[in-house]
């Protein structure tokens, strides 16, 4: 499966993946130098000197691009998981001091070394599941020191291990404890974001994107606008957590501000879908969240695809609402819950996600000149990757031509 061709993919083109049976790929200096039928590639001059990696009939995909994660966090929130199973709602858990603020408390108490060790383990697991690039957000620090610490960790991790990390500043995740319940607290925190944090993040090249959680329990549409505009003025392109638990109008706001992506979208309205279809903003769907929270409402993927919007898929890896780093599991959910075909789900998780991170010219498909970022799966047919739900069939992962995971 090459996913080669025009990017991003909309409508019917999303399901046209480009299957190459009995294919071979020639990699030189981490870049795809040739691709085609094995018989032809083997005859190339350069192939004779190349080291052979026999995939023995396995399925090769472009490495997954996970365009929405909250990689650095200090601890799981398994206690809330159990409370929710017993009937507590997300809002109730938030009111009881759980939720994001719980993660903030834990993160502030953790050392940079602890956070880094934990993140490294997760990055290894991402690679084991065929992911080669991830977007990673801050947002569990919510003060100057802790937010900068998270983003600095992403920079260090990006240099020290093979997976590519794209950083997003999410200082506007929720209003931190110390600003809550005092008059003008939210306004004061927004000033901190606009005048101290965002300029500092931008000046030090610590993020490419600025995100906001636009929701009743977090930031209003007007407050979200303020944050995203400040980010944009400092060169950080907007991304938005939109319409997850209610309809707030965040998607329209995102499109108006030229957001790279609007994510979640469970409460999308028909007008939003029509607007997304005409825009270059990616609709990134995160079905792991609805699955983990036991919600019945999933984003309207079919209407988005059939309408012509750019649909992407990601894990939303985070300790509260989606503790999975498995893109194969997200593909399974996309197929059974979002009614996407396996081919559509794979294109959404590779080339379209790469587009949402502004990297579609370099990654997201198997084409000459692109980085040799590949996932090899121990299946006979690509559709078996989502079909075997909860089973990791990834056999080998390659990043820039280097094997970063291989099953014995
Ligand atoms: Zn998120």
Coordinates of C-alpha atoms and ligand atoms in Angstrom, one line a residue:
X1 CA 0.0 0.0 0.0
X2 CA 1.7 3.2 -1.1
X3 CA -0.9 5.9 -0.5
X4 CA 1.0 7.6 -3.4
X5 CA -0.7 10.5 -5.3
X6 CA -2.2 13.8 -4.6
X7 CA -2.3 15.0 -0.9
X8 CA -4.5 15.5 1.0
X9 CA -7.1 12.9 0.1
X10 CA -10.8 13.8 -0.1
X11 CA -14.0 11.9 -1.0
X12 CA -13.5 8.8 -3.1
X13 CA -9.8 9.4 -3.4
X14 CA -9.4 8.6 0.3
X15 CA -10.2 4.9 -0.4
X16 CA -7.8 4.6 -3.3
X17 CA -4.6 3.5 -1.7
X18 CA -2.5 2.2 -4.5
X19 CA -1.8 -1.5 -3.8
X20 CA 1.4 -2.8 -5.3
X21 CA 1.4 -6.6 -5.2
X22 CA 4.8 -8.4 -5.1
X23 CA 6.5 -5.0 -4.7
X24 CA 9.9 -3.9 -3.6
X25 CA 11.4 -0.7 -2.3
X26 CA 14.9 0.5 -2.7
X27 CA 16.1 2.8 0.1
X28 CA 19.2 5.0 -0.1
X29 CA 20.4 7.4 2.7
X30 CA 17.0 7.1 4.5
X31 CA 15.1 8.1 1.4
X32 CA 13.0 6.0 -1.0
X33 CA 15.1 5.8 -4.2
X34 CA 12.9 3.4 -6.2
X35 CA 9.6 1.5 -5.8
X36 CA 7.9 -1.0 -8.1
X37 CA 7.5 -4.7 -8.9
X38 CA 10.2 -6.7 -7.1
X39 CA 11.4 -8.3 -10.4
X40 CA 12.1 -4.8 -11.8
X41 CA 13.6 -3.2 -8.6
X42 CA 16.0 -6.2 -8.1
X43 CA 17.5 -5.6 -11.5
X44 CA 18.5 -2.0 -10.8
X45 CA 22.2 -1.3 -10.6
X46 CA 22.0 0.1 -7.0
X47 CA 19.9 -2.9 -5.8
X48 CA 22.9 -5.2 -6.4
X49 CA 24.9 -3.4 -3.7
X50 CA 22.0 -3.0 -1.4
X51 CA 21.4 -4.9 1.8
X52 CA 18.3 -7.2 1.3
X53 CA 15.5 -7.3 3.8
X54 CA 13.1 -10.1 2.8
X55 CA 9.5 -9.2 3.9
X56 CA 8.2 -12.6 2.7
X57 CA 4.8 -11.5 1.5
X58 CA 4.0 -9.2 4.5
X59 CA 2.1 -6.0 4.0
X60 CA 4.0 -2.7 3.9
X61 CA 2.3 0.7 4.7
X62 CA 3.7 4.2 5.1
X63 CA 4.6 4.6 8.8
X64 CA 1.6 5.9 10.8
X65 CA 1.5 9.6 11.5
X66 CA -0.2 10.1 14.8
X67 CA -1.3 13.7 14.6
X68 CA -2.8 14.2 18.1
X69 CA -1.1 13.0 21.3
X70 CA -0.5 14.2 24.9
X71 CA 2.8 12.3 25.2
X72 CA 4.3 13.7 28.3
X73 CA 2.3 13.1 31.4
X74 CA 3.3 11.8 34.8
X75 CA 0.8 9.1 35.7
X76 CA -2.2 7.1 34.5
X77 CA -5.7 8.0 35.7
X78 CA -6.9 4.5 36.2
X79 CA -8.8 5.5 39.3
X80 CA -11.1 7.7 37.2
X81 CA -11.5 4.9 34.7
X82 CA -13.1 2.8 37.4
X83 CA -15.2 5.6 38.7
X84 CA -16.6 6.2 35.2
X85 CA -17.4 2.5 34.8
X86 CA -19.4 2.8 38.0
X87 CA -21.4 5.7 36.6
X88 CA -19.6 9.0 37.2
X89 CA -19.7 11.4 34.2
X90 CA -16.6 13.2 32.9
X91 CA -17.9 16.5 34.3
X92 CA -18.5 14.9 37.7
X93 CA -15.0 13.6 37.8
X94 CA -13.7 17.1 36.8
X95 CA -15.8 18.6 39.7
X96 CA -14.3 16.1 42.1
X97 CA -10.8 17.4 41.3
X98 CA -10.0 14.7 38.8
X99 CA -9.6 15.1 35.1
X100 CA -6.9 17.3 33.5
X101 CA -6.2 19.1 36.8
X102 CA -5.2 15.8 38.4
X103 CA -2.7 15.3 35.6
X104 CA -1.4 18.8 36.2
X105 CA -0.8 18.2 39.9
X106 CA 1.1 15.0 39.2
X107 CA 3.2 16.5 36.4
X108 CA 4.3 19.5 38.4
X109 CA 5.5 17.1 41.2
X110 CA 7.4 14.9 38.8
X111 CA 11.1 15.5 37.8
X112 CA 12.1 16.1 34.2
X113 CA 14.1 12.8 34.3
X114 CA 11.0 10.8 35.4
X115 CA 8.9 12.4 32.7
X116 CA 11.5 11.7 30.1
X117 CA 12.0 8.0 31.1
X118 CA 8.2 7.5 30.9
X119 CA 7.9 9.2 27.5
X120 CA 10.8 7.1 26.1
X121 CA 9.0 3.9 27.0
X122 CA 5.9 5.2 25.3
X123 CA 7.8 6.2 22.2
X124 CA 9.2 2.7 21.9
X125 CA 5.6 1.4 22.0
X126 CA 4.5 3.8 19.4
X127 CA 7.2 2.4 17.2
X128 CA 6.2 -1.2 18.0
X129 CA 2.7 -0.4 16.6
X130 CA 4.0 1.1 13.3
X131 CA 4.0 4.8 14.1
X132 CA 7.0 6.8 12.8
X133 CA 5.9 10.4 13.5
X134 CA 3.9 11.8 16.3
X135 CA 2.5 15.2 17.2
X136 CA 2.9 15.9 21.0
X137 CA 1.2 18.6 23.1
X138 CA 2.1 20.3 26.3
X139 CA -0.8 21.2 28.5
X140 CA -0.3 19.3 31.8
X141 CA 2.0 21.9 33.2
X142 CA 0.0 25.1 32.9
X143 CA 2.6 27.3 34.5
X144 CA 5.6 28.9 32.8
X145 CA 8.2 26.4 34.2
X146 CA 6.2 23.2 33.7
X147 CA 5.0 24.0 30.2
X148 CA 8.5 24.9 29.0
X149 CA 9.8 21.8 30.6
X150 CA 7.4 19.6 28.6
X151 CA 8.2 21.3 25.3
X152 CA 12.0 21.1 26.0
X153 CA 11.6 17.4 26.7
X154 CA 10.0 17.0 23.2
X155 CA 13.0 18.8 21.7
X156 CA 15.4 16.5 23.6
X157 CA 13.5 13.3 22.8
X158 CA 13.2 14.3 19.2
X159 CA 17.0 14.5 19.0
X160 CA 17.8 11.4 21.1
X161 CA 15.5 8.7 19.7
X162 CA 14.4 7.9 16.1
X163 CA 10.7 8.9 16.0
X164 CA 9.9 12.4 14.8
X165 CA 8.1 14.6 17.3
X166 CA 6.1 17.7 16.2
X167 CA 5.4 19.9 19.2
X168 CA 2.2 21.8 20.0
X169 CA 1.8 24.3 22.7
X170 CA -1.5 23.6 24.7
X171 CA -1.2 26.1 27.5
X172 CA -4.9 26.6 27.1
X173 CA -5.9 23.1 28.1
X174 CA -7.9 24.2 31.2
X175 CA -7.6 27.1 33.6
X176 CA -5.1 25.9 36.3
X177 CA -6.2 25.6 40.0
X178 CA -4.4 28.7 41.2
X179 CA -6.5 30.9 38.8
X180 CA -9.8 29.2 39.4
X181 CA -12.5 30.7 41.7
X182 CA -10.8 34.1 41.9
X183 CA -12.5 37.0 40.2
X184 CA -10.9 37.6 36.8
X185 CA -8.8 34.5 37.2
X186 CA -9.4 33.2 33.7
X187 CA -8.5 36.6 32.2
X188 CA -5.3 36.8 34.3
X189 CA -4.3 33.3 33.0
X190 CA -5.0 34.3 29.4
X191 CA -2.7 37.3 29.9
X192 CA 0.0 35.0 31.1
X193 CA -0.4 32.8 28.0
X194 CA -0.4 35.8 25.6
X195 CA 2.3 37.9 27.2
X196 CA 4.7 35.4 28.7
X197 CA 4.3 31.8 27.6
X198 CA 3.4 32.1 23.9
X199 CA 6.2 34.6 23.1
X200 CA 8.7 32.5 25.1
X201 CA 7.7 29.2 23.3
X202 CA 7.9 30.9 19.9
X203 CA 11.2 32.6 20.6
X204 CA 12.9 29.4 21.6
X205 CA 11.5 27.4 18.7
X206 CA 9.7 25.0 21.2
X207 CA 6.5 24.5 19.2
X208 CA 5.1 24.7 15.7
X209 CA 1.5 24.8 16.7
X210 CA -0.8 26.4 19.3
X211 CA -3.8 24.4 20.4
X212 CA -6.8 25.2 22.7
X213 CA -9.4 23.1 24.4
X214 CA -12.6 24.9 23.5
X215 CA -15.3 23.4 25.8
X216 CA -17.5 24.5 28.7
X217 CA -15.1 23.1 31.3
X218 CA -12.2 24.8 29.6
X219 CA -12.2 27.9 27.4
X220 CA -15.0 29.7 25.6
X221 CA -15.0 30.4 21.9
X222 CA -14.0 34.1 22.6
X223 CA -11.2 33.0 24.9
X224 CA -10.0 30.4 22.5
X225 CA -9.9 33.0 19.7
X226 CA -7.7 35.2 21.9
X227 CA -5.2 32.4 22.5
X228 CA -5.1 31.2 18.9
X229 CA -4.7 34.7 17.6
X230 CA -1.8 35.3 20.0
X231 CA -0.2 32.0 18.9
X232 CA -0.6 32.9 15.2
X233 CA 0.9 36.4 15.7
X234 CA 4.0 34.5 17.1
X235 CA 4.2 32.1 14.2
X236 CA 2.4 29.2 15.8
X237 CA -0.3 27.8 13.5
X238 CA -3.7 26.9 15.2
X239 CA -5.1 23.5 16.0
X240 CA -8.3 23.1 18.0
X241 CA -9.9 20.6 20.4
X242 CA -13.4 21.1 19.0
X243 CA -17.0 20.0 19.6
X244 CA -16.0 17.0 21.8
X245 CA -18.5 17.1 24.6
X246 CA -20.8 19.8 23.3
X247 CA -21.1 22.1 20.3
X248 CA -19.2 25.3 20.9
X249 CA -18.5 26.7 17.4
X250 CA -14.8 25.9 17.7
X251 CA -14.7 24.3 14.3
X252 CA -15.9 27.5 12.6
X253 CA -13.4 29.5 14.7
X254 CA -10.6 27.1 13.7
X255 CA -11.4 27.4 10.0
X256 CA -11.7 31.2 10.2
X257 CA -8.2 31.3 11.7
X258 CA -6.7 28.9 9.2
X259 CA -6.3 26.0 11.7
X260 CA -4.2 23.1 10.4
X261 CA -6.7 20.8 12.1
X262 CA -9.9 20.6 14.1
X263 CA -9.9 17.5 16.3
X264 CA -12.6 15.3 18.0
X265 CA -15.8 16.7 16.3
X266 CA -18.4 14.4 17.9
X267 CA -20.9 17.3 18.1
X268 CA -20.4 18.6 14.6
X269 CA -23.4 20.2 12.9
X270 CA -24.3 19.9 9.2
X271 CA -23.2 23.5 8.5
X272 CA -19.7 22.7 10.0
X273 CA -19.4 19.7 7.7
X274 CA -20.2 21.7 4.6
X275 CA -17.7 24.3 5.7
X276 CA -15.0 21.7 6.4
X277 CA -15.6 20.2 3.0
X278 CA -14.6 23.6 1.4
X279 CA -11.6 24.3 3.7
X280 CA -8.1 23.0 3.9
X281 CA -8.5 22.4 7.7
X282 CA -8.2 18.7 8.5
X283 CA -11.0 17.0 10.4
X284 CA -9.0 14.8 12.8
X285 CA -11.1 12.1 14.4
X286 CA -10.2 10.4 17.7
X287 CA -12.5 7.4 18.1
X288 CA -10.2 6.0 20.9
X289 CA -11.7 8.7 23.2
X290 CA -15.3 7.8 22.7
X291 CA -14.4 4.1 23.1
X292 CA -12.5 4.6 26.3
X293 CA -15.1 6.9 27.8
X294 CA -17.9 4.4 26.8
X295 CA -19.7 7.1 24.8
X296 CA -22.2 6.1 22.2
X297 CA -21.6 9.2 20.0
X298 CA -18.8 9.0 17.5
X299 CA -17.9 11.8 15.0
X300 CA -19.8 11.8 11.7
X301 CA -16.9 10.4 9.6
X302 CA -19.1 9.2 6.7
X303 CA -20.8 12.6 6.2
X304 CA -17.3 14.3 6.4
X305 CA -15.7 11.9 3.8
X306 CA -18.7 11.9 1.5
X307 CA -19.0 15.6 1.8
X308 CA -15.4 16.1 0.7
X309 CA -13.7 17.1 4.0
X310 CA -10.1 16.1 4.7
X311 CA -10.4 13.4 7.3
X312 CA -7.4 12.3 9.5
X313 CA -7.1 9.8 12.4
X314 CA -5.1 9.9 15.6
X315 CA -4.9 8.2 19.0
X316 CA -5.3 11.2 21.2
X317 CA -2.9 9.3 23.5
X318 CA -3.5 10.8 27.0
X319 CA -4.0 9.4 30.5
X320 CA -7.6 10.6 31.0
X321 CA -9.7 9.9 27.9
X322 CA -7.6 7.8 25.5
X323 CA -4.8 5.8 26.9
X324 CA -3.8 4.0 23.7
X325 CA -0.9 4.5 21.5
X326 CA -2.0 1.9 19.0
X327 CA -2.9 3.2 15.5
X328 CA -3.9 -0.3 14.5
X329 CA -6.6 -0.2 17.2
X330 CA -7.7 3.3 16.1
X331 CA -8.0 1.8 12.6
X332 CA -10.3 -0.9 14.0
X333 CA -12.5 1.7 15.7
X334 CA -12.6 3.8 12.6
X335 CA -13.8 0.8 10.6
X336 CA -16.5 -0.5 13.0
X337 CA -17.6 2.7 14.7
X338 CA -17.0 5.4 12.1
X339 CA -17.9 3.2 9.2
X340 CA -14.7 4.0 7.3
X341 CA -13.3 1.3 5.0
X342 CA -9.9 -0.2 5.9
X343 CA -8.3 1.7 3.0
X344 CA -9.9 5.0 4.0
X345 CA -8.8 4.6 7.6
X346 CA -5.2 3.8 6.5
X347 CA -5.0 6.9 4.2
X348 CA -6.5 9.1 7.0
X349 CA -3.8 7.8 9.4
X350 CA -0.9 8.3 7.1
X351 CA -1.1 10.8 4.2
X352 CA -3.9 13.0 5.6
X353 CA -2.4 13.1 9.1
X354 CA 1.0 14.0 7.5
X355 CA -0.8 16.9 5.7
X356 CA -2.3 18.1 9.0
X357 CA 1.3 18.4 10.3
X358 CA 2.5 20.2 7.2
X359 CA 4.8 17.2 6.3
X360 CA 2.9 15.6 3.4
X361 CA 5.7 16.4 1.0
X362 CA 8.2 14.4 3.1
X363 CA 6.2 11.6 4.8
X364 CA 2.8 9.9 4.8
X365 CA 3.2 7.8 1.6
X366 CA 5.7 5.5 -0.1
X367 CA 7.0 7.5 -3.1
X368 CA 10.3 8.2 -4.6
X369 CA 12.0 11.1 -2.7
X370 CA 10.1 10.6 0.5
X371 CA 11.6 9.5 3.8
X372 CA 11.7 5.7 4.1
X373 CA 9.2 5.6 7.0
X374 CA 7.5 2.3 6.8
X375 CA 5.4 -0.2 8.9
X376 CA 5.5 -3.8 7.9
X377 CA 2.6 -6.0 9.1
X378 CA 2.4 -9.8 9.6
X379 CA -0.8 -10.2 7.6
X380 CA -1.7 -11.4 4.1
X381 CA -4.1 -8.6 3.3
X382 CA -4.0 -5.0 4.5
X383 CA -7.6 -5.3 5.7
X384 CA -6.5 -7.7 8.3
X385 CA -4.7 -4.9 10.2
X386 CA -8.0 -3.4 11.5
X387 CA -9.8 -6.8 11.3
X388 CA -7.7 -8.3 14.1
X389 CA -8.8 -5.7 16.6
X390 CA -6.7 -5.3 19.7
X391 CA -3.9 -7.4 18.1
X392 CA -0.7 -5.8 17.1
X393 CA 0.4 -7.3 13.8
X394 CA 3.2 -4.9 13.3
X395 CA 6.3 -6.9 12.5
X396 CA 8.8 -4.2 11.6
X397 CA 9.0 -0.4 11.7
X398 CA 11.5 1.7 9.8
X399 CA 12.3 5.4 10.3
X400 CA 14.4 7.2 7.7
X401 CA 15.6 3.8 6.4
X402 CA 16.6 2.6 9.9
X403 CA 14.9 -0.4 11.5
X404 CA 13.6 0.9 14.8
X405 CA 11.4 -2.1 15.7
X406 CA 11.5 -5.7 14.6
X407 CA 9.7 -8.6 16.1
X408 CA 11.9 -11.7 16.6
Ligands
LIG1 ZN1 -6.4 15.9 23.0

